[in-house]
Short mmCIF file of C-alpha atoms and ligand atoms in Angstrom, two decimals:
data_model
loop_
_atom_site.label_atom_id
_atom_site.label_comp_id
_atom_site.label_asym_id
_atom_site.label_seq_id
_atom_site.Cartn_x
_atom_site.Cartn_y
_atom_site.Cartn_z
CA MET A 1 19.58 -14.05 -17.78
CA LYS A 2 15.93 -14.74 -17.10
CA ASN A 3 14.50 -12.77 -14.14
CA PRO A 4 13.86 -15.28 -11.31
CA TYR A 5 12.00 -12.65 -9.17
CA MET A 6 9.44 -11.27 -11.63
CA ASN A 7 6.07 -11.31 -10.09
CA TYR A 8 3.03 -12.66 -11.92
CA PHE A 9 0.08 -10.86 -10.26
CA HIS A 10 1.72 -8.12 -8.14
CA ILE A 11 2.04 -4.81 -9.92
CA GLU A 12 5.62 -3.89 -10.50
CA PRO A 13 7.34 -1.57 -13.01
CA ASN A 14 9.33 -2.85 -15.92
CA LYS A 15 12.04 -0.39 -15.21
CA GLY A 16 12.83 2.19 -12.57
CA LEU A 17 11.49 2.58 -8.90
CA LEU A 18 7.88 2.27 -7.93
CA ASN A 19 6.63 3.59 -4.67
CA ASP A 20 3.21 4.61 -3.41
CA PRO A 21 0.01 3.54 -5.15
CA ASN A 22 -1.80 6.68 -6.43
CA GLY A 23 -5.17 7.65 -7.83
CA LEU A 24 -6.85 4.24 -7.33
CA VAL A 25 -10.15 4.47 -9.25
CA GLN A 26 -12.59 2.52 -11.49
CA PHE A 27 -13.48 4.36 -14.67
CA GLN A 28 -15.86 3.11 -17.30
CA GLY A 29 -15.46 -0.41 -15.71
CA LYS A 30 -11.69 -0.41 -15.96
CA TYR A 31 -9.47 -0.25 -12.77
CA TYR A 32 -6.96 2.45 -12.93
CA PHE A 33 -4.01 2.18 -10.48
CA PHE A 34 -1.48 4.95 -10.78
CA TYR A 35 1.76 4.84 -8.87
CA GLN A 36 4.83 6.95 -7.87
CA TRP A 37 7.42 6.12 -10.52
CA ASN A 38 10.95 7.05 -11.37
CA ARG A 39 11.06 5.60 -14.83
CA PHE A 40 14.90 6.63 -15.24
CA ALA A 41 16.73 5.11 -12.34
CA THR A 42 16.10 2.85 -9.28
CA ASN A 43 16.28 5.85 -6.93
CA HIS A 44 14.07 8.53 -5.44
CA ASP A 45 15.59 11.35 -7.49
CA TYR A 46 12.60 11.83 -9.88
CA LYS A 47 8.88 11.31 -9.40
CA GLU A 48 5.99 11.13 -11.90
CA TRP A 49 2.66 9.11 -11.96
CA GLY A 50 2.88 5.98 -13.88
CA LEU A 51 -0.38 4.04 -14.78
CA PHE A 52 -1.48 0.36 -14.88
CA THR A 53 -4.96 -0.58 -15.93
CA SER A 54 -6.92 -3.78 -15.69
CA SER A 55 -10.38 -5.28 -15.96
CA ASP A 56 -9.94 -7.68 -13.16
CA MET A 57 -7.06 -6.35 -10.86
CA ILE A 58 -5.12 -9.59 -11.63
CA HIS A 59 -4.01 -9.12 -15.30
CA TRP A 60 -2.59 -5.50 -15.63
CA GLU A 61 -1.48 -3.60 -18.64
CA SER A 62 1.41 -1.05 -18.18
CA ILE A 63 0.38 2.21 -19.75
CA GLY A 64 3.42 4.11 -18.96
CA SER A 65 3.63 7.81 -17.86
CA ALA A 66 0.32 9.70 -16.90
CA LEU A 67 1.55 12.95 -15.17
CA LEU A 68 5.08 14.34 -15.61
CA PRO A 69 6.84 16.89 -13.45
CA ASP A 70 6.89 19.35 -16.27
CA SER A 71 5.10 22.51 -14.65
CA PHE A 72 6.68 25.18 -12.41
CA ASP A 73 4.59 24.02 -9.49
CA ASP A 74 5.48 20.28 -9.75
CA LYS A 75 8.99 20.50 -11.26
CA ASP A 76 10.70 18.51 -8.55
CA GLY A 77 8.21 15.77 -8.39
CA VAL A 78 4.47 14.79 -9.09
CA TYR A 79 3.98 13.46 -5.51
CA SER A 80 1.35 11.13 -4.27
CA GLY A 81 -2.39 11.65 -4.37
CA SER A 82 -5.81 10.09 -5.10
CA ALA A 83 -8.56 10.23 -7.77
CA ILE A 84 -12.40 10.28 -8.02
CA GLU A 85 -14.74 9.68 -10.88
CA ASN A 86 -17.15 12.51 -11.36
CA ASP A 87 -19.51 13.58 -14.16
CA GLY A 88 -18.05 10.99 -16.44
CA LYS A 89 -14.41 12.38 -15.87
CA ILE A 90 -11.37 11.16 -13.76
CA PHE A 91 -10.15 13.86 -11.39
CA LEU A 92 -6.69 13.28 -10.09
CA PHE A 93 -5.40 15.18 -6.89
CA TYR A 94 -1.78 15.23 -6.44
CA THR A 95 1.16 17.07 -4.80
CA GLY A 96 3.36 19.24 -6.93
CA ASN A 97 6.75 19.34 -5.19
CA THR A 98 9.19 22.16 -5.79
CA LYS A 99 12.59 23.05 -4.41
CA ILE A 100 14.03 26.40 -5.02
CA ASN A 101 17.54 26.95 -3.58
CA GLY A 102 16.94 23.88 -1.40
CA ASN A 103 13.67 25.33 0.02
CA ARG A 104 10.69 22.95 -0.52
CA LYS A 105 7.32 24.22 -1.59
CA SER A 106 4.30 22.05 -2.04
CA TYR A 107 1.11 22.64 -3.93
CA GLN A 108 -2.04 20.56 -4.00
CA LYS A 109 -3.09 20.25 -7.62
CA THR A 110 -5.80 18.70 -9.86
CA ALA A 111 -5.67 16.92 -13.32
CA ILE A 112 -8.77 15.93 -15.33
CA SER A 113 -9.35 13.24 -17.83
CA THR A 114 -12.46 12.73 -20.07
CA ASP A 115 -10.96 9.69 -21.84
CA GLY A 116 -8.80 8.13 -19.36
CA LYS A 117 -5.92 8.57 -21.48
CA THR A 118 -4.89 12.15 -21.38
CA PHE A 119 -4.67 13.89 -17.94
CA VAL A 120 -4.96 17.58 -18.22
CA LYS A 121 -3.34 19.61 -15.22
CA GLN A 122 -5.54 22.44 -14.05
CA LYS A 123 -4.22 25.88 -13.20
CA GLU A 124 -5.56 26.17 -9.74
CA SER A 125 -3.51 25.00 -6.90
CA ILE A 126 -3.65 25.10 -3.05
CA GLU A 127 -0.75 26.71 -1.26
CA THR A 128 0.22 25.39 2.14
CA PRO A 129 -1.51 27.13 5.02
CA VAL A 130 0.79 29.01 7.26
CA VAL A 131 0.28 26.68 10.33
CA PHE A 132 2.17 23.91 8.36
CA SER A 133 5.62 23.34 7.19
CA GLU A 134 6.08 22.49 3.42
CA HIS A 135 5.79 18.91 4.26
CA HIS A 136 2.13 19.08 3.25
CA ARG A 137 1.24 16.48 0.64
CA ASP A 138 -0.74 13.44 -0.59
CA PRO A 139 -4.37 14.72 -1.02
CA LYS A 140 -7.20 12.26 -0.63
CA VAL A 141 -10.72 13.40 -1.71
CA TRP A 142 -14.33 12.17 -1.22
CA LYS A 143 -17.71 13.53 -1.38
CA VAL A 144 -19.91 14.55 1.64
CA GLY A 145 -23.47 15.50 0.49
CA ASP A 146 -23.00 18.18 -2.11
CA VAL A 147 -19.36 19.10 -1.37
CA TRP A 148 -16.01 17.57 -1.64
CA TRP A 149 -13.60 17.08 1.32
CA MET A 150 -9.87 16.86 0.87
CA ILE A 151 -7.46 15.73 3.53
CA VAL A 152 -3.69 16.34 3.13
CA GLY A 153 -0.87 14.87 5.12
CA ALA A 154 0.88 17.50 7.13
CA GLN A 155 3.47 18.67 9.59
CA THR A 156 2.72 21.78 11.72
CA VAL A 157 5.33 24.46 12.21
CA GLU A 158 5.68 23.21 15.62
CA ASN A 159 6.93 19.98 14.07
CA GLU A 160 3.77 17.82 14.90
CA GLY A 161 2.25 15.33 12.57
CA ALA A 162 -1.23 16.49 11.53
CA ILE A 163 -3.78 16.22 8.76
CA SER A 164 -5.27 19.27 7.16
CA LEU A 165 -8.79 19.68 5.62
CA PHE A 166 -10.11 21.52 2.65
CA ILE A 167 -13.64 21.82 1.24
CA SER A 168 -14.83 22.53 -2.26
CA SER A 169 -18.16 22.83 -3.91
CA ASP A 170 -16.79 22.75 -7.52
CA LEU A 171 -13.61 20.74 -7.31
CA LYS A 172 -11.76 23.97 -8.29
CA THR A 173 -11.77 26.31 -5.39
CA TRP A 174 -10.65 24.68 -2.05
CA VAL A 175 -11.13 26.45 1.25
CA TYR A 176 -8.85 25.60 4.20
CA GLN A 177 -10.98 24.43 7.16
CA GLY A 178 -8.28 23.66 9.78
CA ILE A 179 -6.68 20.58 11.27
CA VAL A 180 -9.02 17.60 10.95
CA TYR A 181 -6.83 15.39 13.15
CA THR A 182 -3.47 15.76 15.11
CA ASP A 183 -2.21 13.65 17.90
CA PRO A 184 1.35 12.74 19.25
CA ILE A 185 0.72 9.29 17.76
CA LEU A 186 1.33 10.95 14.31
CA ASP A 187 4.97 11.79 15.35
CA GLN A 188 6.41 14.77 13.46
CA MET A 189 4.78 14.10 9.98
CA CYS A 190 1.80 12.29 8.55
CA GLU A 191 2.12 10.99 5.03
CA CYS A 192 -0.66 9.49 2.70
CA PRO A 193 -3.82 9.93 4.96
CA ASP A 194 -6.94 8.16 3.91
CA TYR A 195 -10.44 8.23 5.37
CA PHE A 196 -13.35 5.94 4.43
CA LYS A 197 -16.58 4.70 5.75
CA LEU A 198 -17.50 0.94 5.42
CA VAL A 199 -20.98 -0.24 4.56
CA ASP A 200 -21.75 -1.02 8.31
CA GLY A 201 -20.92 2.61 9.16
CA THR A 202 -17.38 1.98 10.62
CA GLU A 203 -15.26 4.92 9.96
CA ILE A 204 -11.57 4.41 9.41
CA LEU A 205 -8.72 6.96 9.15
CA THR A 206 -5.39 5.46 7.88
CA VAL A 207 -2.21 7.24 8.49
CA CYS A 208 1.59 6.93 7.86
CA PRO A 209 3.28 8.64 10.79
CA GLN A 210 7.05 9.35 10.67
CA LYS A 211 9.68 11.00 12.63
CA ARG A 212 11.27 13.97 10.99
CA SER A 213 11.93 17.63 11.74
CA HIS A 214 11.01 20.12 9.26
CA TYR A 215 14.50 21.26 8.29
CA GLN A 216 15.37 17.69 7.54
CA GLU A 217 14.84 16.40 4.04
CA SER A 218 14.91 12.72 4.78
CA ASP A 219 13.45 11.15 7.81
CA ILE A 220 15.64 10.14 10.72
CA ASP A 221 15.39 6.41 10.28
CA ILE A 222 12.86 4.06 8.82
CA SER A 223 10.43 5.15 11.44
CA SER A 224 7.43 5.38 9.29
CA TYR A 225 4.75 2.69 9.13
CA ALA A 226 0.92 2.45 8.16
CA GLY A 227 -1.64 2.32 10.78
CA TYR A 228 -5.30 2.79 11.14
CA ILE A 229 -7.58 4.52 13.62
CA ILE A 230 -11.28 3.66 14.05
CA GLY A 231 -13.52 6.71 15.11
CA LYS A 232 -16.05 9.35 13.91
CA MET A 233 -15.78 12.14 11.59
CA ASN A 234 -17.59 15.00 13.40
CA TYR A 235 -19.05 16.74 10.40
CA GLU A 236 -19.97 19.94 12.54
CA SER A 237 -16.58 20.47 14.25
CA LYS A 238 -14.74 19.11 11.27
CA ARG A 239 -12.61 16.97 13.49
CA PHE A 240 -11.84 13.27 13.23
CA GLU A 241 -12.63 11.83 16.91
CA PRO A 242 -10.88 8.44 17.44
CA THR A 243 -12.86 5.80 19.40
CA GLU A 244 -10.02 3.37 19.45
CA SER A 245 -6.19 3.51 19.48
CA LEU A 246 -4.11 3.32 16.41
CA LYS A 247 -3.30 -0.29 15.17
CA LEU A 248 -0.93 -1.54 12.48
CA LEU A 249 -2.63 -2.26 9.07
CA ASP A 250 0.02 -4.91 8.46
CA GLU A 251 2.28 -6.97 10.74
CA GLY A 252 4.78 -7.90 8.22
CA PHE A 253 8.04 -6.38 6.84
CA ASP A 254 6.89 -4.61 3.77
CA PHE A 255 3.75 -2.41 3.63
CA TYR A 256 3.61 1.42 3.46
CA ALA A 257 1.54 4.32 1.91
CA PRO A 258 -1.76 2.38 1.57
CA GLN A 259 -4.50 3.88 -0.31
CA SER A 260 -8.25 2.65 -0.67
CA PHE A 261 -11.07 3.13 -3.28
CA LEU A 262 -14.61 1.82 -3.64
CA ASP A 263 -15.30 -0.23 -6.72
CA ASN A 264 -18.61 -0.78 -8.53
CA LYS A 265 -19.21 -3.98 -6.65
CA GLY A 266 -19.30 -1.89 -3.56
CA ARG A 267 -16.04 -3.28 -2.13
CA ARG A 268 -13.55 -1.02 -0.21
CA ILE A 269 -10.24 -2.12 -1.69
CA VAL A 270 -6.93 -1.09 -0.32
CA THR A 271 -3.38 -1.60 -1.75
CA GLY A 272 0.04 -0.49 -0.38
CA TRP A 273 3.56 -0.08 -1.44
CA MET A 274 5.74 -3.06 -0.92
CA SER A 275 7.81 -1.30 0.46
CA ARG A 276 9.52 1.41 2.24
CA MET A 277 12.85 -0.08 3.46
CA SER A 278 16.14 1.08 4.47
CA GLU A 279 18.37 2.74 1.69
CA LYS A 280 20.81 -0.22 2.13
CA GLN A 281 18.20 -2.74 1.68
CA GLU A 282 16.73 -0.94 -1.42
CA ALA A 283 20.22 -0.59 -2.96
CA TYR A 284 20.78 -4.40 -2.59
CA LEU A 285 17.37 -5.50 -3.88
CA PRO A 286 18.07 -8.36 -6.20
CA THR A 287 15.77 -6.87 -8.90
CA GLN A 288 18.34 -3.90 -9.23
CA SER A 289 20.14 -6.06 -11.71
CA PHE A 290 17.13 -6.34 -13.79
CA GLY A 291 16.68 -2.45 -13.79
CA TYR A 292 13.63 -2.04 -11.52
CA VAL A 293 12.64 -2.18 -7.77
CA HIS A 294 9.47 -2.60 -5.61
CA CYS A 295 5.91 -3.74 -6.20
CA LEU A 296 2.43 -3.10 -4.89
CA THR A 297 0.53 -5.54 -2.57
CA LEU A 298 -2.45 -7.48 -3.90
CA PRO A 299 -5.63 -5.32 -3.80
CA ARG A 300 -7.38 -6.22 -0.53
CA VAL A 301 -11.03 -6.04 0.48
CA VAL A 302 -11.57 -4.28 3.77
CA THR A 303 -14.37 -5.11 6.07
CA PHE A 304 -15.36 -4.81 9.76
CA GLU A 305 -16.77 -7.88 11.29
CA HIS A 306 -17.46 -8.67 15.00
CA GLY A 307 -15.55 -5.55 16.09
CA LYS A 308 -12.42 -6.37 14.01
CA LEU A 309 -10.96 -5.00 10.82
CA LYS A 310 -10.36 -7.50 8.20
CA GLN A 311 -8.39 -7.51 4.95
CA ASN A 312 -8.62 -10.26 2.48
CA PRO A 313 -7.38 -10.71 -1.08
CA ILE A 314 -9.83 -9.81 -3.89
CA GLU A 315 -11.69 -12.94 -4.82
CA GLU A 316 -10.50 -12.51 -8.51
CA ILE A 317 -7.35 -14.19 -7.33
CA HIS A 318 -9.29 -17.55 -7.41
CA GLN A 319 -9.11 -17.53 -11.25
CA LEU A 320 -5.34 -18.20 -11.06
CA ARG A 321 -5.82 -21.37 -8.98
CA SER A 322 -5.06 -24.66 -10.56
CA ASP A 323 -3.68 -28.12 -9.61
CA LYS A 324 -5.35 -28.39 -6.28
CA GLN A 325 -3.53 -30.72 -3.94
CA MET A 326 -3.82 -31.91 -0.37
CA VAL A 327 -0.32 -31.91 1.18
CA LYS A 328 1.46 -32.65 4.42
CA HIS A 329 5.04 -33.08 5.80
CA SER A 330 7.36 -32.65 2.88
CA PHE A 331 6.21 -31.52 -0.53
CA ASN A 332 7.22 -29.48 -3.54
CA LEU A 333 5.61 -26.25 -4.51
CA PRO A 334 4.20 -26.42 -8.08
CA THR A 335 5.83 -23.18 -9.09
CA ALA A 336 7.03 -19.98 -7.45
CA GLN A 337 3.40 -18.68 -7.44
CA PHE A 338 1.24 -20.63 -4.92
CA GLU A 339 -1.39 -20.49 -2.45
CA ILE A 340 -1.51 -22.46 0.87
CA GLU A 341 -4.68 -22.65 3.23
CA PHE A 342 -5.29 -24.49 6.30
CA SER A 343 -7.19 -24.24 9.46
CA THR A 344 -5.50 -24.83 12.80
CA SER A 345 -5.24 -23.88 16.38
CA ASN A 346 -2.10 -26.16 16.80
CA GLU A 347 1.50 -25.61 16.77
CA PHE A 348 3.34 -25.80 13.46
CA GLN A 349 6.26 -24.78 11.48
CA LEU A 350 6.18 -24.30 7.81
CA PHE A 351 9.26 -23.89 5.83
CA LEU A 352 8.81 -22.53 2.30
CA ARG A 353 10.94 -21.90 -0.88
CA ASP A 354 13.91 -24.08 0.50
CA LYS A 355 13.68 -22.32 3.92
CA ASN A 356 13.81 -18.79 2.66
CA VAL A 357 10.54 -18.02 4.39
CA ILE A 358 9.71 -19.88 7.85
CA ILE A 359 6.11 -19.40 9.31
CA SER A 360 5.47 -20.84 12.71
CA TYR A 361 2.88 -20.79 15.64
CA ASN A 362 4.01 -21.65 19.20
CA LEU A 363 1.19 -22.62 21.55
CA THR A 364 3.11 -22.04 24.80
CA ASN A 365 3.58 -18.24 24.07
CA LYS A 366 1.00 -17.91 21.49
CA MET A 367 3.42 -16.28 19.04
CA PHE A 368 2.93 -16.31 15.49
CA VAL A 369 6.26 -15.62 13.83
CA VAL A 370 7.31 -14.95 10.13
CA CYS A 371 10.96 -15.29 9.44
CA ARG A 372 12.47 -14.39 6.12
CA LYS A 373 16.08 -14.52 4.90
CA ASP A 374 17.18 -11.04 4.38
CA TRP A 375 18.58 -10.57 0.78
CA MET A 376 21.40 -8.19 2.04
CA THR A 377 22.70 -10.04 5.14
CA GLU A 378 21.57 -13.53 4.24
CA LYS A 379 20.41 -13.69 7.93
CA TYR A 380 16.93 -14.43 9.18
CA ASP A 381 14.84 -11.48 10.40
CA ASN A 382 11.38 -11.85 11.78
CA ARG A 383 8.04 -10.36 12.65
CA SER A 384 5.69 -11.62 15.22
CA LYS A 385 2.31 -11.25 16.79
CA LYS A 386 0.73 -12.63 19.85
CA ILE A 387 -2.29 -14.50 18.62
CA ASN A 388 -4.40 -15.92 21.55
CA LYS A 389 -6.49 -18.17 19.34
CA LEU A 390 -5.27 -18.99 15.81
CA ARG A 391 -7.99 -20.44 13.62
CA ASN A 392 -6.85 -20.21 9.92
CA ILE A 393 -3.99 -19.34 7.57
CA ARG A 394 -3.97 -18.41 4.13
CA ILE A 395 -0.65 -17.68 2.19
CA ILE A 396 -0.63 -16.06 -1.21
CA ALA A 397 2.79 -16.12 -2.77
CA ASP A 398 4.01 -14.61 -5.88
CA THR A 399 7.57 -15.06 -7.24
CA SER A 400 9.17 -12.56 -4.72
CA ALA A 401 6.11 -11.22 -2.71
CA MET A 402 4.21 -12.99 -0.19
CA GLU A 403 1.04 -12.02 1.87
CA ILE A 404 -0.05 -13.99 4.85
CA PHE A 405 -3.65 -13.78 6.17
CA LEU A 406 -4.66 -15.05 9.54
CA ASN A 407 -8.01 -15.61 11.09
CA ASP A 408 -9.90 -14.68 7.92
CA GLY A 409 -7.94 -11.54 7.46
CA GLU A 410 -7.79 -10.34 10.93
CA PHE A 411 -4.02 -9.91 10.63
CA VAL A 412 -1.87 -9.79 7.62
CA PHE A 413 1.94 -10.09 7.17
CA SER A 414 3.39 -8.86 3.88
CA LEU A 415 7.01 -9.55 2.82
CA ARG A 416 9.34 -9.56 -0.20
CA TYR A 417 11.70 -12.44 -0.45
CA PHE A 418 14.27 -13.49 -3.03
CA THR A 419 15.41 -16.88 -4.10
CA THR A 420 16.18 -18.89 -7.21
CA ASN A 421 13.07 -20.15 -9.07
CA THR A 422 14.28 -23.76 -8.43
CA ALA A 423 13.89 -23.18 -4.60
CA LEU A 424 10.59 -24.90 -4.49
CA GLY A 425 10.99 -27.36 -1.48
CA ALA A 426 8.46 -27.10 1.51
CA ILE A 427 8.22 -28.85 4.77
CA PHE A 428 5.28 -28.72 7.11
CA VAL A 429 5.95 -29.76 10.74
CA GLY A 430 2.59 -30.19 12.22
CA GLU A 431 -0.48 -32.36 12.38
CA ASN A 432 -2.61 -30.58 9.56
CA THR A 433 -3.11 -31.34 5.95
CA LEU A 434 -2.71 -28.22 3.77
CA THR A 435 -4.52 -27.19 0.65
CA LEU A 436 -2.12 -26.08 -1.99
CA TYR A 437 -2.84 -24.40 -5.34
CA ASN A 438 -0.63 -23.32 -8.31
CA LEU A 439 -1.08 -19.77 -8.99
CA GLY A 440 1.47 -19.74 -11.74
CA GLY A 441 0.96 -18.49 -15.30
CA SER A 442 1.93 -15.74 -17.55
CA THR A 443 -0.43 -12.86 -16.45
CA HIS A 444 1.76 -9.89 -16.34
CA ASP A 445 2.28 -7.44 -19.11
CA LYS A 446 5.99 -6.51 -19.08
C1 FRU B 1 5.31 8.29 0.85
C2 FRU B 1 5.78 9.65 0.13
C3 FRU B 1 4.76 10.44 -0.07
C4 FRU B 1 5.15 11.30 -1.17
C5 FRU B 1 5.75 10.22 -2.00
C6 FRU B 1 6.96 10.77 -2.94
O1 FRU B 1 6.11 7.11 0.59
O2 FRU B 1 6.95 9.93 0.85
O3 FRU B 1 4.54 11.30 1.15
O4 FRU B 1 4.12 12.06 -1.76
O5 FRU B 1 6.19 9.26 -1.29
O6 FRU B 1 7.43 9.68 -3.71
#
């Protein structure tokens, strides 16, 4: 049977389970997106780094395995991490996860590649400082003057979410500097931290807080989510000082473990896992019958404009556009890969893919609501946000992944949805005319 859910421009594995994006980097002009991969099964029992490469972040080539859990200090998983390009080489920073007699021990490790093909693990490793439990993982590295800073997601022995800091002058020896950020907002563990400065000087810390006690192997519920905090890195005290409270990076159903990188066009690009969901939802994902689960979000450009963080799809997505049409009321989507744009401050309801996804805005309570039919329960579930002044909407839909950008990227809703590929009916209840594009085409190397 042909797979009716296969995405065209969202990265997804051809087999097994994908989770976090890892080691996002541009090397010799090519984009490298590594990812957490179980290539053997659609569960979380095994983790290695898989790799996709691309010259435009739209057409991806699946390279396969890049880092395997084949050493004593990563034998139970090559966990998440980041990458940099330095001196003509790619440096990968990852967490080696081990469990001996059920006891977890984590190591922060490095692998180096000179050709972008072979990644050689280095012998040095960072052991967890005593103030933390072994939930210490997901290193992110950047350069500050002549030295390198590494932040790592952590849990203190008092069971508090935290982020640790290490500094190195040679990318080999890392010296622990203390806790760069902790706050009750980080719950009991912080996964996948990232820090970056935008061209206008805005500094952003992204975090994935979760509720979890240190003797627990899995978190209590699906409490974890991805947020961002605007603030200042104090380079003297080596502490991140928030100037604003934590906000969600994505208002939708499916977005977790985001990571950013800077490309050679000077863009800060972020992509996330689509997504962390309940074990049951994962088990019932319709792609299970095709031997794989999950995808990454589109790469999004992050900017800060008029006091607001914005995320917008990379402009390369425009190359997929064809068959531009102006539509209203009732219409057919050209394919299961499409884009819809319109400006409005009015009420509307938009029914997509034969009512599998319903998007609406209510002027009385100012609520913007995204409803999707859950693939497990077949019932509608929703996510909403109060938007005092709606201005515009852009929907980028792949076969089974949709991202909705509001007000030039000020709010984003990401979601997976699953329906037959003949479910192409759409209805718009409202006064506007919508611009519709076909984004379909064979772009994905499977
Ligand atoms: C986040 C995460 C990371 C970890 C990885 C393991 O989804 O739990 O903290 O490194 O996944 O696959």
